[in-house]
Coordinates of C-alpha atoms in Angstrom, one line a residue:
M189 CA -4.1 -34.3 -34.0
S190 CA -4.8 -31.1 -36.1
N191 CA -8.5 -32.0 -36.3
F192 CA -8.8 -32.9 -32.6
P193 CA -11.8 -31.1 -31.0
W194 CA -9.7 -29.2 -28.4
L195 CA -12.3 -26.5 -27.7
T196 CA -15.1 -29.1 -27.2
V197 CA -13.0 -31.0 -24.8
L198 CA -12.1 -27.8 -23.0
W199 CA -15.7 -27.1 -21.9
V200 CA -17.1 -30.6 -21.8
L201 CA -14.5 -31.7 -19.2
P202 CA -15.8 -29.5 -16.4
A203 CA -19.4 -30.0 -17.5
V204 CA -19.1 -33.8 -17.3
G205 CA -17.0 -33.5 -14.2
S206 CA -19.7 -31.6 -12.4
V207 CA -22.1 -34.6 -13.0
A208 CA -19.4 -37.1 -12.0
V209 CA -19.0 -35.2 -8.7
L210 CA -22.7 -35.3 -8.0
V211 CA -23.0 -39.0 -8.5
L212 CA -20.3 -39.8 -5.9
P213 CA -21.5 -41.3 -2.6
A214 CA -22.5 -38.7 -0.1
A215 CA -19.8 -39.7 2.3
Q216 CA -17.0 -39.2 -0.2
R217 CA -16.5 -35.5 0.5
T218 CA -12.7 -35.5 0.1
L219 CA -13.0 -37.5 -3.1
A220 CA -15.5 -35.0 -4.4
R221 CA -13.1 -32.1 -3.8
C222 CA -10.2 -34.0 -5.3
L223 CA -12.1 -35.0 -8.3
A224 CA -13.3 -31.4 -8.9
L225 CA -9.7 -30.1 -8.5
G226 CA -8.4 -32.8 -10.9
I227 CA -10.9 -32.0 -13.5
S228 CA -10.3 -28.3 -13.3
L229 CA -6.6 -28.9 -13.7
A230 CA -7.2 -31.1 -16.7
A231 CA -9.2 -28.3 -18.3
L232 CA -6.2 -26.0 -17.6
V233 CA -3.9 -28.4 -19.4
V234 CA -6.2 -28.4 -22.4
A235 CA -6.3 -24.6 -22.4
I236 CA -2.5 -24.5 -22.2
V237 CA -2.3 -26.9 -25.2
V238 CA -4.6 -24.6 -27.2
A239 CA -2.4 -21.6 -26.3
V240 CA 0.8 -23.4 -27.3
R241 CA -0.7 -24.5 -30.6
F242 CA -2.3 -21.1 -31.3
E243 CA -0.6 -19.0 -34.0
P244 CA -1.0 -15.3 -33.2
G245 CA -0.2 -14.2 -36.7
G246 CA -2.4 -16.8 -38.3
A247 CA -6.2 -16.9 -39.0
Q248 CA -8.4 -14.7 -36.9
Y249 CA -10.3 -17.7 -35.5
Q250 CA -8.5 -21.0 -34.9
F251 CA -9.4 -24.5 -33.7
V252 CA -12.7 -24.0 -35.5
E253 CA -15.3 -26.7 -35.2
D254 CA -18.5 -26.4 -37.2
H255 CA -21.4 -28.9 -36.8
E256 CA -25.1 -28.7 -37.5
W257 CA -27.2 -28.1 -34.4
I258 CA -30.7 -26.7 -35.4
P259 CA -30.5 -26.5 -39.2
S260 CA -34.0 -25.2 -39.6
F261 CA -33.1 -22.1 -37.6
G262 CA -29.7 -21.7 -39.2
A263 CA -28.0 -22.4 -35.8
G264 CA -24.9 -24.5 -35.5
Y265 CA -22.5 -25.8 -33.0
T266 CA -19.7 -23.5 -34.2
V267 CA -16.7 -22.8 -31.9
G268 CA -13.4 -21.1 -32.5
V269 CA -10.9 -18.9 -30.6
D270 CA -9.1 -15.7 -31.3
G271 CA -6.4 -14.1 -29.2
I272 CA -8.9 -12.1 -27.1
A273 CA -11.0 -15.1 -26.3
L274 CA -7.8 -17.2 -25.7
V275 CA -6.4 -15.1 -22.9
L276 CA -9.8 -15.1 -21.2
V277 CA -10.0 -18.9 -21.5
L278 CA -6.6 -19.1 -19.9
L279 CA -7.7 -16.8 -17.1
T280 CA -10.8 -18.9 -16.4
A281 CA -9.0 -22.2 -16.6
A282 CA -6.2 -21.0 -14.3
L283 CA -8.5 -19.4 -11.7
V284 CA -11.0 -22.2 -11.1
P285 CA -8.5 -24.7 -9.7
L286 CA -7.3 -22.0 -7.3
L287 CA -10.8 -21.2 -6.3
I288 CA -11.6 -24.8 -5.6
L289 CA -8.5 -25.0 -3.5
A290 CA -9.3 -21.8 -1.7
G291 CA -12.8 -23.0 -0.9
W292 CA -11.6 -26.5 0.2
N293 CA -13.1 -26.2 3.7
D294 CA -15.9 -23.8 2.8
E295 CA -18.6 -26.2 3.8
R296 CA -17.4 -26.1 7.4
E297 CA -17.8 -22.3 7.4
V298 CA -20.9 -21.7 5.3
G299 CA -24.6 -22.1 5.7
S300 CA -26.4 -23.8 2.8
V301 CA -30.0 -24.0 1.9
V302 CA -29.3 -27.6 1.3
S303 CA -28.4 -28.2 4.9
S304 CA -30.2 -25.5 6.8
G305 CA -33.8 -26.7 6.2
P306 CA -36.0 -29.0 8.3
R307 CA -34.2 -32.0 6.9
A308 CA -30.7 -30.9 7.8
G309 CA -28.7 -34.0 8.6
A310 CA -30.5 -36.0 6.0
S311 CA -28.9 -37.2 2.8
G312 CA -29.4 -33.8 1.1
G313 CA -27.5 -32.0 3.8
R314 CA -24.5 -34.3 3.6
R315 CA -24.0 -33.5 -0.1
V316 CA -23.1 -29.8 0.5
V317 CA -19.5 -30.4 -0.8
H318 CA -20.6 -32.3 -3.9
T319 CA -23.1 -29.6 -4.8
Y320 CA -20.8 -26.7 -4.1
V321 CA -17.9 -27.9 -6.3
A322 CA -20.2 -29.3 -9.0
L323 CA -21.8 -25.9 -9.4
S324 CA -18.4 -24.3 -9.7
L325 CA -17.4 -26.7 -12.4
M326 CA -20.7 -26.1 -14.3
V327 CA -20.1 -22.3 -14.2
E328 CA -16.6 -22.8 -15.6
A329 CA -18.0 -25.0 -18.4
M330 CA -20.6 -22.4 -19.4
V331 CA -18.2 -19.5 -19.3
L332 CA -15.7 -21.4 -21.5
I333 CA -18.2 -22.2 -24.2
S334 CA -19.3 -18.6 -24.1
F335 CA -15.8 -17.4 -24.9
V336 CA -15.3 -19.9 -27.8
S337 CA -18.7 -19.8 -29.4
L338 CA -18.9 -18.5 -32.9
D339 CA -22.7 -19.0 -33.1
I340 CA -24.8 -16.1 -31.7
L341 CA -27.6 -18.4 -30.5
L342 CA -25.2 -20.8 -28.9
F343 CA -23.5 -17.9 -27.1
Y344 CA -26.9 -16.6 -25.9
V345 CA -28.0 -20.0 -24.5
F346 CA -24.9 -20.3 -22.3
F347 CA -24.8 -16.6 -21.5
E348 CA -28.1 -17.1 -19.8
A349 CA -27.7 -20.6 -18.6
M350 CA -24.6 -19.7 -16.4
L351 CA -26.9 -17.6 -14.2
I352 CA -28.6 -20.7 -12.8
P353 CA -25.5 -22.4 -11.1
M354 CA -24.3 -18.9 -10.1
Y355 CA -27.6 -18.1 -8.5
F356 CA -27.4 -21.3 -6.3
L357 CA -23.8 -20.5 -5.4
I358 CA -24.8 -17.1 -4.2
G359 CA -28.1 -17.9 -2.5
G360 CA -27.4 -21.5 -1.4
F361 CA -23.9 -21.0 0.0
G362 CA -22.7 -18.1 2.2
P363 CA -21.2 -17.3 5.5
R364 CA -22.9 -19.3 8.3
S365 CA -25.0 -17.2 10.6
A366 CA -27.7 -17.7 13.2
D367 CA -29.2 -14.3 12.2
E368 CA -32.3 -15.0 10.1
Q369 CA -32.0 -11.5 8.7
L370 CA -28.6 -12.2 7.2
R371 CA -30.0 -15.3 5.6
R372 CA -32.8 -13.3 4.1
Q373 CA -30.3 -10.8 2.8
R374 CA -28.3 -13.5 1.1
S375 CA -31.5 -14.8 -0.5
R376 CA -32.4 -11.3 -1.7
A377 CA -29.0 -10.8 -3.1
A378 CA -29.2 -14.0 -5.2
V379 CA -32.7 -13.1 -6.4
K380 CA -31.5 -9.6 -7.3
F381 CA -28.5 -11.0 -9.2
L382 CA -30.8 -13.4 -11.1
L383 CA -33.6 -10.9 -11.9
Y384 CA -31.2 -8.2 -13.1
N385 CA -29.3 -10.5 -15.4
L386 CA -32.5 -12.3 -16.6
F387 CA -34.1 -9.0 -17.6
G388 CA -30.9 -8.0 -19.4
G389 CA -30.9 -11.4 -21.2
L390 CA -34.6 -11.0 -22.2
I391 CA -33.8 -7.7 -23.9
M392 CA -30.9 -9.4 -25.6
L393 CA -33.1 -12.2 -26.8
A394 CA -35.4 -9.7 -28.5
A395 CA -32.3 -8.3 -30.3
V396 CA -31.0 -11.8 -31.2
I397 CA -34.4 -12.6 -32.8
G398 CA -34.5 -9.3 -34.6
L399 CA -31.0 -9.9 -36.0
Y400 CA -32.1 -13.3 -37.1
V401 CA -35.1 -12.0 -38.9
I402 CA -32.9 -9.5 -40.8
T403 CA -30.5 -12.3 -41.9
A404 CA -33.5 -14.4 -43.1
R405 CA -34.9 -11.5 -45.1
E406 CA -31.5 -10.9 -46.7
G407 CA -31.1 -14.6 -47.5
L408 CA -27.9 -15.0 -45.5
G409 CA -28.8 -18.5 -44.4
D410 CA -29.7 -21.7 -46.3
G411 CA -33.0 -21.4 -48.1
S412 CA -35.6 -19.3 -46.3
A413 CA -33.9 -19.6 -42.9
G414 CA -31.6 -16.9 -41.5
T415 CA -28.3 -17.6 -39.8
F416 CA -26.8 -17.3 -36.4
D417 CA -23.2 -17.8 -37.7
F418 CA -21.3 -14.9 -36.1
R419 CA -18.7 -14.7 -38.9
T420 CA -21.4 -14.6 -41.7
V421 CA -23.4 -11.8 -39.9
V422 CA -20.2 -9.8 -39.2
A423 CA -19.2 -10.0 -42.9
A424 CA -22.7 -8.9 -43.9
A425 CA -22.8 -6.1 -41.3
N426 CA -19.5 -4.6 -42.5
S427 CA -20.3 -4.9 -46.2
G428 CA -23.7 -3.3 -45.8
Q429 CA -25.6 -6.4 -46.8
L430 CA -27.8 -6.6 -43.7
G431 CA -30.2 -4.1 -45.4
A432 CA -31.5 -2.6 -42.1
G433 CA -31.7 1.1 -41.5
P434 CA -29.7 2.9 -38.8
T435 CA -32.7 3.0 -36.4
V436 CA -33.1 -0.8 -36.4
L437 CA -29.4 -1.5 -36.1
N438 CA -29.2 1.1 -33.2
A439 CA -32.0 -0.7 -31.4
L440 CA -30.4 -4.1 -31.9
F441 CA -27.1 -2.7 -30.6
L442 CA -28.9 -1.4 -27.5
G443 CA -30.4 -4.8 -26.9
F444 CA -27.1 -6.5 -26.9
M445 CA -25.4 -3.7 -25.0
F446 CA -28.0 -3.6 -22.2
A447 CA -27.5 -7.3 -21.4
F448 CA -23.7 -6.9 -21.4
A449 CA -23.8 -3.7 -19.3
V450 CA -25.8 -5.6 -16.6
K451 CA -23.4 -8.5 -16.6
A452 CA -20.2 -6.4 -16.6
P453 CA -21.7 -4.3 -14.7
L454 CA -21.8 -0.7 -16.0
W455 CA -23.1 2.1 -13.9
P456 CA -26.1 2.5 -13.2
L457 CA -26.9 -1.2 -13.7
H458 CA -24.3 -2.3 -11.1
T459 CA -26.3 -2.4 -7.9
W460 CA -26.6 -6.2 -7.8
L461 CA -22.9 -6.7 -7.6
P462 CA -21.9 -5.5 -4.0
D463 CA -24.8 -7.4 -2.5
A464 CA -24.0 -10.6 -4.3
A465 CA -20.3 -10.3 -3.6
V466 CA -20.7 -10.2 0.2
A467 CA -23.5 -12.8 0.2
A468 CA -21.5 -15.5 -1.5
T469 CA -18.4 -17.3 -0.2
P470 CA -15.1 -15.6 -1.2
S471 CA -14.4 -18.3 -3.8
S472 CA -17.9 -17.9 -5.4
A473 CA -17.6 -14.1 -5.3
V474 CA -14.3 -14.3 -7.1
L475 CA -15.8 -16.7 -9.6
M476 CA -18.6 -14.2 -10.3
M477 CA -16.4 -11.0 -10.4
A478 CA -13.3 -12.3 -12.0
V479 CA -14.7 -14.9 -14.4
V480 CA -18.5 -14.6 -15.1
D481 CA -18.7 -10.8 -15.3
K482 CA -15.9 -10.9 -18.0
V483 CA -18.4 -12.4 -20.4
G484 CA -20.1 -9.1 -20.3
T485 CA -17.1 -7.0 -21.3
F486 CA -16.1 -9.7 -23.8
G487 CA -19.5 -9.5 -25.4
M488 CA -19.2 -5.8 -25.8
L489 CA -15.9 -6.2 -27.6
R490 CA -16.9 -9.1 -29.8
Y491 CA -20.7 -8.7 -30.4
C492 CA -21.5 -5.0 -29.9
L493 CA -18.6 -3.6 -31.9
M494 CA -18.3 -6.2 -34.6
L495 CA -22.0 -6.8 -35.3
F496 CA -23.0 -3.1 -35.1
P497 CA -19.9 -1.0 -35.9
D498 CA -21.8 2.1 -36.9
A499 CA -24.2 2.0 -33.9
S500 CA -21.2 1.4 -31.6
G501 CA -19.7 4.6 -32.9
T502 CA -22.9 6.5 -32.4
Y503 CA -23.3 5.4 -28.8
A504 CA -19.6 5.4 -27.9
P505 CA -19.7 8.9 -26.3
L506 CA -22.7 7.9 -24.1
V507 CA -21.1 4.6 -23.0
I508 CA -17.8 6.3 -22.3
T509 CA -19.6 8.9 -20.1
L510 CA -21.3 6.1 -18.1
A511 CA -17.9 4.3 -17.8
V512 CA -16.2 7.4 -16.4
I513 CA -19.1 7.9 -14.0
G514 CA -18.7 4.3 -12.9
I515 CA -14.9 4.7 -12.5
I516 CA -15.3 7.6 -10.1
Y517 CA -18.5 6.4 -8.4
G518 CA -17.0 3.0 -7.6
A519 CA -13.8 4.5 -6.2
L520 CA -15.7 7.1 -4.1
L521 CA -18.0 4.4 -2.6
A522 CA -15.1 2.2 -1.9
V523 CA -13.5 4.9 0.2
G524 CA -16.6 5.2 2.5
Q525 CA -17.1 1.4 3.1
T526 CA -16.9 -0.1 6.6
D527 CA -17.2 -3.7 5.3
V528 CA -13.9 -5.0 3.7
M529 CA -15.6 -7.3 1.3
R530 CA -18.1 -4.7 0.1
L531 CA -15.2 -2.3 -0.3
I532 CA -13.4 -4.7 -2.7
A533 CA -16.6 -5.2 -4.6
Y534 CA -17.0 -1.5 -5.2
T535 CA -13.4 -1.4 -6.5
S536 CA -14.5 -3.9 -9.2
I537 CA -17.2 -1.5 -10.4
S538 CA -14.5 1.1 -10.9
H539 CA -12.2 -1.3 -12.7
F540 CA -15.0 -2.5 -15.0
G541 CA -15.4 1.2 -15.9
F542 CA -11.8 1.3 -17.1
I543 CA -12.3 -1.9 -19.2
I544 CA -15.4 -0.5 -20.9
L545 CA -13.7 2.9 -21.4
G546 CA -10.9 1.1 -23.3
I547 CA -13.3 -0.9 -25.4
F548 CA -15.3 2.0 -26.6
A549 CA -12.4 4.3 -27.1
M550 CA -12.0 2.2 -30.3
T551 CA -8.2 2.6 -30.5
S552 CA -5.6 -0.2 -30.6
Q553 CA -4.1 0.9 -27.3
G554 CA -7.4 1.2 -25.6
Q555 CA -8.8 -2.2 -26.7
T556 CA -5.5 -3.9 -26.0
G557 CA -5.4 -2.3 -22.6
A558 CA -9.1 -3.3 -22.0
T559 CA -8.4 -6.9 -22.9
L560 CA -5.3 -7.1 -20.7
Y561 CA -7.2 -5.3 -18.0
M562 CA -9.8 -8.2 -18.0
V563 CA -7.0 -10.6 -17.3
N564 CA -5.2 -8.5 -14.7
H565 CA -8.4 -7.5 -12.9
G566 CA -9.2 -11.2 -12.6
I567 CA -5.9 -11.9 -11.0
S568 CA -5.7 -8.9 -8.7
T569 CA -9.3 -9.2 -7.5
A570 CA -8.9 -12.9 -6.9
A571 CA -5.8 -12.2 -4.8
L572 CA -7.3 -9.4 -2.7
F573 CA -10.7 -10.9 -2.2
L574 CA -9.4 -14.4 -1.3
I575 CA -6.8 -13.1 1.2
A576 CA -9.5 -10.9 2.8
G577 CA -11.7 -14.0 2.9
F578 CA -9.0 -16.0 4.6
L579 CA -8.8 -13.2 7.2
V580 CA -12.5 -12.9 7.7
S581 CA -12.9 -16.6 8.2
R582 CA -10.4 -16.5 11.0
R583 CA -11.9 -13.4 12.7
G584 CA -15.5 -14.0 11.9
T585 CA -16.4 -10.4 10.9
R586 CA -16.1 -8.2 7.8
V587 CA -16.1 -4.9 9.7
I588 CA -12.9 -3.1 9.1
A589 CA -12.9 -1.4 12.5
E590 CA -12.7 -4.8 14.2
Y591 CA -9.2 -5.3 12.8
G592 CA -5.8 -3.8 13.6
G593 CA -2.3 -5.0 14.1
V594 CA -2.8 -8.0 11.9
Q595 CA 0.7 -7.7 10.4
K596 CA 2.2 -8.4 13.9
V597 CA 0.4 -11.7 14.3
A598 CA 0.1 -12.8 10.6
P599 CA 2.9 -11.1 8.6
V600 CA 2.7 -13.2 5.5
L601 CA -1.1 -12.7 5.2
A602 CA -0.6 -8.9 5.7
G603 CA 2.2 -8.8 3.2
T604 CA 0.4 -10.6 0.5
F605 CA -2.7 -8.5 1.2
F606 CA -0.5 -5.4 0.8
I607 CA 0.8 -6.5 -2.6
A608 CA -2.6 -7.4 -3.9
G609 CA -3.9 -4.0 -2.7
L610 CA -1.0 -2.2 -4.5
A611 CA -2.0 -4.1 -7.6
T612 CA -5.5 -2.9 -7.2
L613 CA -4.3 0.7 -7.2
S614 CA -2.2 0.0 -10.3
L615 CA 1.2 0.5 -8.8
P616 CA 4.0 0.5 -11.5
G617 CA 5.7 -2.9 -11.6
L618 CA 2.4 -4.8 -11.0
A619 CA 0.2 -6.2 -13.7
P620 CA -2.8 -3.8 -13.6
F621 CA -0.5 -0.7 -14.2
V622 CA 0.3 -1.8 -17.8
S623 CA -3.4 -2.3 -18.7
E624 CA -4.6 0.9 -17.0
F625 CA -1.9 2.9 -18.7
L626 CA -2.8 1.5 -22.1
V627 CA -6.5 2.2 -21.5
L628 CA -5.8 5.8 -20.5
A629 CA -3.4 6.4 -23.3
G630 CA -5.7 4.9 -25.9
T631 CA -8.6 6.9 -24.6
F632 CA -6.7 10.2 -24.4
S633 CA -6.0 10.0 -28.1
R634 CA -9.7 10.3 -28.9
Y635 CA -11.5 11.4 -25.7
Q636 CA -9.2 13.7 -23.8
V637 CA -11.6 14.9 -21.2
A638 CA -12.8 11.4 -20.3
A639 CA -9.2 10.2 -19.9
V640 CA -8.3 13.1 -17.7
I641 CA -11.4 12.6 -15.4
A642 CA -10.7 8.8 -15.2
T643 CA -7.2 9.5 -14.1
G644 CA -8.6 11.0 -10.9
A645 CA -9.6 7.5 -9.9
L646 CA -6.0 6.7 -9.4
V647 CA -5.8 9.1 -6.5
L648 CA -9.0 7.6 -5.0
A649 CA -7.6 4.1 -5.4
A650 CA -4.5 5.0 -3.5
L651 CA -6.7 6.5 -0.8
Y652 CA -9.0 3.5 -0.3
V653 CA -6.3 0.8 -0.5
L654 CA -3.7 2.4 1.7
W655 CA -6.3 3.6 4.3
L656 CA -7.7 0.1 4.3
Y657 CA -4.3 -1.5 4.9
Q658 CA -3.5 1.1 7.7
R659 CA -6.8 0.4 9.5
M660 CA -6.6 -3.4 9.3
M661 CA -3.0 -4.4 9.3
T662 CA -1.0 -1.7 11.2
G663 CA -1.0 -0.3 14.7
P664 CA -1.5 -2.2 18.0
V665 CA -3.1 -5.6 18.0
K666 CA -6.8 -5.1 18.7
E667 CA -8.6 -7.3 21.2
G668 CA -9.8 -10.5 19.4
N669 CA -7.0 -10.5 16.9
E670 CA -4.3 -12.1 19.1
R671 CA -5.1 -15.6 18.0
L672 CA -5.2 -14.9 14.3
Y673 CA -2.8 -17.2 12.5
D674 CA -0.8 -16.8 9.3
L675 CA -1.5 -18.4 5.9
V676 CA -1.4 -22.2 5.9
P677 CA 0.2 -24.2 3.1
R678 CA -3.1 -24.7 1.3
E679 CA -3.8 -21.0 1.3
L680 CA -0.2 -20.2 0.2
A681 CA -0.7 -22.6 -2.7
V682 CA -3.6 -20.3 -3.8
V683 CA -2.0 -16.9 -3.0
V684 CA 1.6 -17.5 -4.3
P685 CA 0.6 -18.2 -7.9
L686 CA -1.6 -15.1 -8.0
I687 CA 1.1 -12.8 -6.5
A688 CA 3.6 -14.3 -8.9
A689 CA 1.3 -13.6 -11.9
L690 CA 0.9 -10.0 -10.8
L691 CA 4.6 -9.5 -10.6
F692 CA 5.4 -11.3 -13.8
L693 CA 2.8 -9.6 -15.9
G694 CA 3.7 -6.3 -14.4
I695 CA 7.3 -6.6 -15.5
Y696 CA 6.8 -8.7 -18.7
P697 CA 3.3 -8.6 -20.2
K698 CA 4.6 -9.5 -23.7
P699 CA 3.4 -13.1 -23.7
V700 CA -0.2 -12.1 -23.2
L701 CA 0.1 -9.0 -25.5
D702 CA 1.4 -11.3 -28.3
F703 CA -2.0 -13.0 -28.3
I704 CA -4.1 -9.8 -27.8
N705 CA -2.5 -7.3 -30.3
P706 CA -3.2 -9.2 -33.6
A707 CA -6.8 -9.9 -32.5
V708 CA -7.4 -6.3 -31.6
G709 CA -5.9 -5.2 -34.9
Q710 CA -8.2 -7.6 -36.7
T711 CA -11.2 -6.3 -34.8
L712 CA -10.5 -2.7 -35.6
T713 CA -9.9 -3.6 -39.3
T714 CA -13.3 -5.4 -39.3
I715 CA -15.2 -2.5 -37.9
G716 CA -13.3 0.0 -40.1
R717 CA -11.6 2.0 -37.3
Q718 CA -8.1 3.5 -37.3
D719 CA -6.1 5.1 -34.5
P720 CA -6.3 8.9 -34.6
A721 CA -3.3 10.5 -36.2
P722 CA -1.0 12.1 -33.5
S723 CA -1.3 15.9 -33.5
I724 CA 1.6 18.2 -32.7
P725 CA 0.7 21.7 -31.9
S726 CA 2.5 24.2 -34.1
L727 CA 4.3 27.2 -32.7
P728 CA 2.8 30.6 -33.2
E729 CA 4.1 32.5 -36.2
A730 CA 5.4 35.4 -34.1
G731 CA 7.4 33.0 -32.0
A732 CA 9.0 31.5 -35.1
E733 CA 10.0 35.0 -36.3
G734 CA 11.4 35.8 -32.9
R735 CA 13.8 32.9 -33.1
H736 CA 15.0 34.0 -36.5
K737 CA 15.8 37.4 -35.2

């Protein structure tokens, strides 16, 4: 079984599953849901097997599969996983079954371009469930292969391809409304998401081609061809064999970085995220923010830093400045929101700022914290956004002012919302605290001013989370909220694992850190970075003489 293609099975399962769901008879809605859930659970089992068999102290990339794909271009089907990719694979594989379960009845509550046109009621309109879950599985497959790819062209293809199913999830499925203006807003949000990310991908494509030309010129591939093999290019980049000047390498870095900064998103390229988050169903929004957007921060850590170590150091102060602005900006805008779902979306902009800050601090604590933050943000955002979505589906409005007294009529919903909110503000004892502490500590050792300013977001986070809870959950029961009911068993099956993960990783993050730490150490060694030596201020000479006296 040592040569079994675990990573191929990992992403092929949801890809084939999405097709299998689509070919089911239109009337088999429940079977479509169950099949999608079963396939996503099977992918989770494969991910767990990979994690159990992974050796943290072993080779940097494990479960490597290497096959020819386009030999004339030097592109291959090469996949492998390190500790950083592994924890993101586990996050993706664990979240998707919960999202399918959370969106089990979404087709009853959403409007779809499939079913809202002139042929509504025809065969196309009856396949809303099939399309919805199939698109979710296809997004999962493309994200998984992006995390495990060790071929730059293979990564790029799926980095771009995942935009298509995500576009249809945003634009084709959203809260049902008779308001034509709201439908147009949803369509605009989907187009904005697609155009922003396609433009970023186009810039990255130019950089990918430029990098390939350099590898061909230096004879890194077979014959006259260049190579897209990530490990080969990294080795050449860090040994000075690429033969390109700093100006060219800086330009290539910016091409990759721009695409990842749009996907992540990094301020000021973030404006598509709040619109897309509120336009989609809660499950699709979580899939986008907690899973798809992580490909952007993962790309920064793997491709920007390891392919262009010198350029990364050159532009690190600029990226850190933008990250700190995003941290404060996202938190400030979250405070002023009147829409609960948009508020949570802005918190994600702030959190992505912390992740990028930790990556470009280029310290072991910072990058370990950033990677752990990717995992913890995925869990905490999923919990908060889904619970808010359950509440909005009951009440029918996202306006915060329409709520009040919810804890009296739905105490379990209010209680879990409170815990998820406390995780969002990084309360000690909950998972995000550990990652945020590591990011700030790792940043402070190299960029003290940035770390101090970013710490101010903690106060803002406490403000927007506690004020949100106070307005929505406490006080007298407002008119229209009397008939709100508590979480049902299906919703509890989604929320309880997320809350449990927040508590467990907040108290005992070691299992995840055991995968991350060796990979971060190998990354820093590859790019030739070391942690700054701790400095201890010396006492003034006069003070020392005074003590002797």
